[in-house]
Amino acid sequence: MTSGARSGSMRPMPTNSSSPGPWVHGVGVTLALTQVLFLPSAHSPFRIVKEAWALSTLSVLVAVVCLVAARRNTLRLPHSGLAAALLGLPLLTALSGLWATDPRRAVFGAATTAVWSAAAIVVSGFSDAQRRVLTLWVAAGAALSSLVLIGQ
């Protein structure tokens, strides 16, 4: 699907195809470092601190993107079943806390899901050029993570 075929109302943020913008690099760096910092085989005792860093970074980036778009009066959230499902998932996860043996885990899971869902919705509004930049960051993180795993 080309960028011309996408509806402008589906963009949660202003896009400029000639410049990726600092938020694209911020999301890209966060995703690249998350791949390196979260090595499941490492069983790092600092995993919670690193996960909190990744979630807080994504939260700040999503908030900045949404505030900038709202300030420019260009904030348009997608109206689709997938967007509704992504936004409903944290609510269902939080609701599951009523029956959970550890309700705190359900609330933390809901917060984590909310951050990742919001980031997915923001990324869905990126232009094709911005998505290419993001893809390069993610590929760099995957390559670095692969080298670390091979070296273990």
PDB file of C-alpha atoms in Angstrom:
ATOM      1  CA  MET A   1       0.000   0.000   0.000  1.00  0.00           C
ATOM      2  CA  THR A   2       1.485   3.326  -0.976  1.00  0.00           C
ATOM      3  CA  SER A   3       1.426   6.373   1.216  1.00  0.00           C
ATOM      4  CA  GLY A   4      -1.007   8.073  -1.158  1.00  0.00           C
ATOM      5  CA  ALA A   5      -3.537   5.284  -0.614  1.00  0.00           C
ATOM      6  CA  ARG A   6      -3.562   5.824   3.134  1.00  0.00           C
ATOM      7  CA  SER A   7      -6.139   8.158   4.554  1.00  0.00           C
ATOM      8  CA  GLY A   8      -4.809  11.280   6.265  1.00  0.00           C
ATOM      9  CA  SER A   9      -7.247  10.667   9.093  1.00  0.00           C
ATOM     10  CA  MET A  10      -5.372   7.478   9.946  1.00  0.00           C
ATOM     11  CA  ARG A  11      -2.256   9.392  10.987  1.00  0.00           C
ATOM     12  CA  PRO A  12      -1.885   9.866  14.751  1.00  0.00           C
ATOM     13  CA  MET A  13       0.869  12.405  14.188  1.00  0.00           C
ATOM     14  CA  PRO A  14       2.142  14.914  11.654  1.00  0.00           C
ATOM     15  CA  THR A  15       4.483  13.348   9.144  1.00  0.00           C
ATOM     16  CA  ASN A  16       7.138  14.817   6.927  1.00  0.00           C
ATOM     17  CA  SER A  17       8.471  12.318   4.420  1.00  0.00           C
ATOM     18  CA  SER A  18      11.632  14.383   3.782  1.00  0.00           C
ATOM     19  CA  SER A  19      12.704  14.285   7.430  1.00  0.00           C
ATOM     20  CA  PRO A  20      12.166  11.341   9.766  1.00  0.00           C
ATOM     21  CA  GLY A  21      12.018  13.570  12.830  1.00  0.00           C
ATOM     22  CA  PRO A  22      13.546  13.017  16.237  1.00  0.00           C
ATOM     23  CA  TRP A  23      10.656  10.835  17.458  1.00  0.00           C
ATOM     24  CA  VAL A  24      11.315   8.256  14.724  1.00  0.00           C
ATOM     25  CA  HIS A  25      14.967   8.039  15.746  1.00  0.00           C
ATOM     26  CA  GLY A  26      13.925   7.939  19.410  1.00  0.00           C
ATOM     27  CA  VAL A  27      11.544   5.018  18.840  1.00  0.00           C
ATOM     28  CA  GLY A  28      14.162   3.327  16.646  1.00  0.00           C
ATOM     29  CA  VAL A  29      16.932   3.647  19.212  1.00  0.00           C
ATOM     30  CA  THR A  30      14.593   2.429  21.955  1.00  0.00           C
ATOM     31  CA  LEU A  31      13.587  -0.645  19.933  1.00  0.00           C
ATOM     32  CA  ALA A  32      17.187  -1.352  18.903  1.00  0.00           C
ATOM     33  CA  LEU A  33      18.484  -1.131  22.477  1.00  0.00           C
ATOM     34  CA  THR A  34      15.565  -3.179  23.778  1.00  0.00           C
ATOM     35  CA  GLN A  35      16.679  -6.068  21.585  1.00  0.00           C
ATOM     36  CA  VAL A  36      20.181  -5.845  22.996  1.00  0.00           C
ATOM     37  CA  LEU A  37      19.178  -5.240  26.604  1.00  0.00           C
ATOM     38  CA  PHE A  38      16.612  -8.042  26.758  1.00  0.00           C
ATOM     39  CA  LEU A  39      18.406 -11.300  26.166  1.00  0.00           C
ATOM     40  CA  PRO A  40      16.137 -14.030  27.539  1.00  0.00           C
ATOM     41  CA  SER A  41      19.039 -16.457  27.799  1.00  0.00           C
ATOM     42  CA  ALA A  42      21.033 -14.048  29.968  1.00  0.00           C
ATOM     43  CA  HIS A  43      18.549 -14.066  32.883  1.00  0.00           C
ATOM     44  CA  SER A  44      19.879 -10.681  33.935  1.00  0.00           C
ATOM     45  CA  PRO A  45      19.022  -9.614  37.492  1.00  0.00           C
ATOM     46  CA  PHE A  46      18.663  -6.078  36.096  1.00  0.00           C
ATOM     47  CA  ARG A  47      15.878  -7.067  33.671  1.00  0.00           C
ATOM     48  CA  ILE A  48      13.206  -5.148  35.577  1.00  0.00           C
ATOM     49  CA  VAL A  49      15.273  -1.957  35.559  1.00  0.00           C
ATOM     50  CA  LYS A  50      15.954  -2.310  31.834  1.00  0.00           C
ATOM     51  CA  GLU A  51      12.322  -3.110  31.072  1.00  0.00           C
ATOM     52  CA  ALA A  52      11.218  -0.074  33.070  1.00  0.00           C
ATOM     53  CA  TRP A  53      13.672   2.041  31.061  1.00  0.00           C
ATOM     54  CA  ALA A  54      12.305   0.760  27.737  1.00  0.00           C
ATOM     55  CA  LEU A  55       8.679   1.228  28.778  1.00  0.00           C
ATOM     56  CA  SER A  56       9.286   4.679  30.223  1.00  0.00           C
ATOM     57  CA  THR A  57      11.191   5.755  27.097  1.00  0.00           C
ATOM     58  CA  LEU A  58       8.391   4.561  24.826  1.00  0.00           C
ATOM     59  CA  SER A  59       5.826   6.228  27.092  1.00  0.00           C
ATOM     60  CA  VAL A  60       7.634   9.559  26.894  1.00  0.00           C
ATOM     61  CA  LEU A  61       8.080   9.300  23.118  1.00  0.00           C
ATOM     62  CA  VAL A  62       4.418   8.433  22.550  1.00  0.00           C
ATOM     63  CA  ALA A  63       3.351  11.279  24.834  1.00  0.00           C
ATOM     64  CA  VAL A  64       5.598  13.789  23.041  1.00  0.00           C
ATOM     65  CA  VAL A  65       4.375  12.699  19.607  1.00  0.00           C
ATOM     66  CA  CYS A  66       0.739  12.960  20.700  1.00  0.00           C
ATOM     67  CA  LEU A  67       1.280  16.339  22.413  1.00  0.00           C
ATOM     68  CA  VAL A  68       3.042  17.774  19.357  1.00  0.00           C
ATOM     69  CA  ALA A  69       0.268  16.514  17.074  1.00  0.00           C
ATOM     70  CA  ALA A  70      -2.442  17.828  19.401  1.00  0.00           C
ATOM     71  CA  ARG A  71      -0.704  21.189  19.666  1.00  0.00           C
ATOM     72  CA  ARG A  72      -0.571  21.415  15.857  1.00  0.00           C
ATOM     73  CA  ASN A  73      -4.203  20.299  15.756  1.00  0.00           C
ATOM     74  CA  THR A  74      -3.236  17.321  13.569  1.00  0.00           C
ATOM     75  CA  LEU A  75      -3.896  14.511  16.028  1.00  0.00           C
ATOM     76  CA  ARG A  76      -5.961  11.893  14.212  1.00  0.00           C
ATOM     77  CA  LEU A  77      -6.326   8.460  15.739  1.00  0.00           C
ATOM     78  CA  PRO A  78      -7.064   5.529  13.451  1.00  0.00           C
ATOM     79  CA  HIS A  79     -10.655   4.314  13.363  1.00  0.00           C
ATOM     80  CA  SER A  80     -10.409   0.600  12.773  1.00  0.00           C
ATOM     81  CA  GLY A  81     -11.156  -2.694  14.442  1.00  0.00           C
ATOM     82  CA  LEU A  82      -7.452  -3.332  14.985  1.00  0.00           C
ATOM     83  CA  ALA A  83      -6.983  -0.005  16.771  1.00  0.00           C
ATOM     84  CA  ALA A  84     -10.003  -0.767  18.961  1.00  0.00           C
ATOM     85  CA  ALA A  85      -8.597  -4.213  19.754  1.00  0.00           C
ATOM     86  CA  LEU A  86      -5.188  -2.741  20.610  1.00  0.00           C
ATOM     87  CA  LEU A  87      -6.776  -0.183  22.917  1.00  0.00           C
ATOM     88  CA  GLY A  88      -9.125  -2.754  24.453  1.00  0.00           C
ATOM     89  CA  LEU A  89      -6.415  -5.284  25.240  1.00  0.00           C
ATOM     90  CA  PRO A  90      -4.966  -3.368  28.239  1.00  0.00           C
ATOM     91  CA  LEU A  91      -8.470  -2.994  29.643  1.00  0.00           C
ATOM     92  CA  LEU A  92      -9.098  -6.724  29.377  1.00  0.00           C
ATOM     93  CA  THR A  93      -5.723  -7.446  30.937  1.00  0.00           C
ATOM     94  CA  ALA A  94      -6.514  -5.139  33.865  1.00  0.00           C
ATOM     95  CA  LEU A  95      -9.954  -6.736  34.218  1.00  0.00           C
ATOM     96  CA  SER A  96      -8.305 -10.142  34.460  1.00  0.00           C
ATOM     97  CA  GLY A  97      -6.768  -8.927  37.712  1.00  0.00           C
ATOM     98  CA  LEU A  98     -10.110  -9.567  39.394  1.00  0.00           C
ATOM     99  CA  TRP A  99      -9.555 -13.316  39.030  1.00  0.00           C
ATOM    100  CA  ALA A 100      -5.755 -13.375  39.131  1.00  0.00           C
ATOM    101  CA  THR A 101      -3.813 -14.943  41.972  1.00  0.00           C
ATOM    102  CA  ASP A 102      -1.494 -11.915  41.766  1.00  0.00           C
ATOM    103  CA  PRO A 103      -3.538  -8.823  40.764  1.00  0.00           C
ATOM    104  CA  ARG A 104      -0.407  -6.655  40.746  1.00  0.00           C
ATOM    105  CA  ARG A 105       0.983  -8.744  37.897  1.00  0.00           C
ATOM    106  CA  ALA A 106      -2.241  -8.217  35.916  1.00  0.00           C
ATOM    107  CA  VAL A 107      -2.074  -4.444  36.449  1.00  0.00           C
ATOM    108  CA  PHE A 108       1.599  -4.357  35.445  1.00  0.00           C
ATOM    109  CA  GLY A 109       0.750  -6.446  32.373  1.00  0.00           C
ATOM    110  CA  ALA A 110      -2.045  -4.024  31.500  1.00  0.00           C
ATOM    111  CA  ALA A 111       0.315  -1.047  31.795  1.00  0.00           C
ATOM    112  CA  THR A 112       2.946  -2.787  29.678  1.00  0.00           C
ATOM    113  CA  THR A 113       0.366  -3.710  27.052  1.00  0.00           C
ATOM    114  CA  ALA A 114      -0.972  -0.143  27.035  1.00  0.00           C
ATOM    115  CA  VAL A 115       2.486   1.286  26.320  1.00  0.00           C
ATOM    116  CA  TRP A 116       3.208  -1.171  23.497  1.00  0.00           C
ATOM    117  CA  SER A 117      -0.292  -0.682  22.033  1.00  0.00           C
ATOM    118  CA  ALA A 118       0.057   3.103  22.070  1.00  0.00           C
ATOM    119  CA  ALA A 119       3.488   2.817  20.444  1.00  0.00           C
ATOM    120  CA  ALA A 120       2.046   0.542  17.732  1.00  0.00           C
ATOM    121  CA  ILE A 121      -0.702   3.058  17.001  1.00  0.00           C
ATOM    122  CA  VAL A 122       1.817   5.907  16.776  1.00  0.00           C
ATOM    123  CA  VAL A 123       4.094   3.879  14.488  1.00  0.00           C
ATOM    124  CA  SER A 124       1.098   3.099  12.265  1.00  0.00           C
ATOM    125  CA  GLY A 125       0.975   6.819  11.517  1.00  0.00           C
ATOM    126  CA  PHE A 126       4.576   7.016  10.338  1.00  0.00           C
ATOM    127  CA  SER A 127       5.165   7.776   6.676  1.00  0.00           C
ATOM    128  CA  ASP A 128       6.936   5.243   4.478  1.00  0.00           C
ATOM    129  CA  ALA A 129      10.236   7.145   4.836  1.00  0.00           C
ATOM    130  CA  GLN A 130       9.879   7.163   8.616  1.00  0.00           C
ATOM    131  CA  ARG A 131       9.119   3.435   8.621  1.00  0.00           C
ATOM    132  CA  ARG A 132      12.279   2.782   6.582  1.00  0.00           C
ATOM    133  CA  VAL A 133      14.360   4.655   9.191  1.00  0.00           C
ATOM    134  CA  LEU A 134      12.651   2.701  11.983  1.00  0.00           C
ATOM    135  CA  THR A 135      13.293  -0.566  10.120  1.00  0.00           C
ATOM    136  CA  LEU A 136      17.004   0.268   9.865  1.00  0.00           C
ATOM    137  CA  TRP A 137      17.200   0.877  13.630  1.00  0.00           C
ATOM    138  CA  VAL A 138      15.387  -2.364  14.401  1.00  0.00           C
ATOM    139  CA  ALA A 139      17.588  -4.306  11.962  1.00  0.00           C
ATOM    140  CA  ALA A 140      20.714  -2.843  13.601  1.00  0.00           C
ATOM    141  CA  GLY A 141      19.450  -3.929  17.016  1.00  0.00           C
ATOM    142  CA  ALA A 142      18.655  -7.420  15.718  1.00  0.00           C
ATOM    143  CA  ALA A 143      22.118  -7.720  14.173  1.00  0.00           C
ATOM    144  CA  LEU A 144      23.842  -6.615  17.360  1.00  0.00           C
ATOM    145  CA  SER A 145      21.696  -8.940  19.456  1.00  0.00           C
ATOM    146  CA  SER A 146      22.512 -11.816  17.087  1.00  0.00           C
ATOM    147  CA  LEU A 147      26.242 -11.150  17.444  1.00  0.00           C
ATOM    148  CA  VAL A 148      25.932 -11.184  21.219  1.00  0.00           C
ATOM    149  CA  LEU A 149      23.985 -14.447  21.146  1.00  0.00           C
ATOM    150  CA  ILE A 150      26.514 -16.057  18.797  1.00  0.00           C
ATOM    151  CA  GLY A 151      29.326 -14.978  21.112  1.00  0.00           C
ATOM    152  CA  GLN A 152      27.743 -16.555  24.193  1.00  0.00           C
TER     153      GLN A 152
END
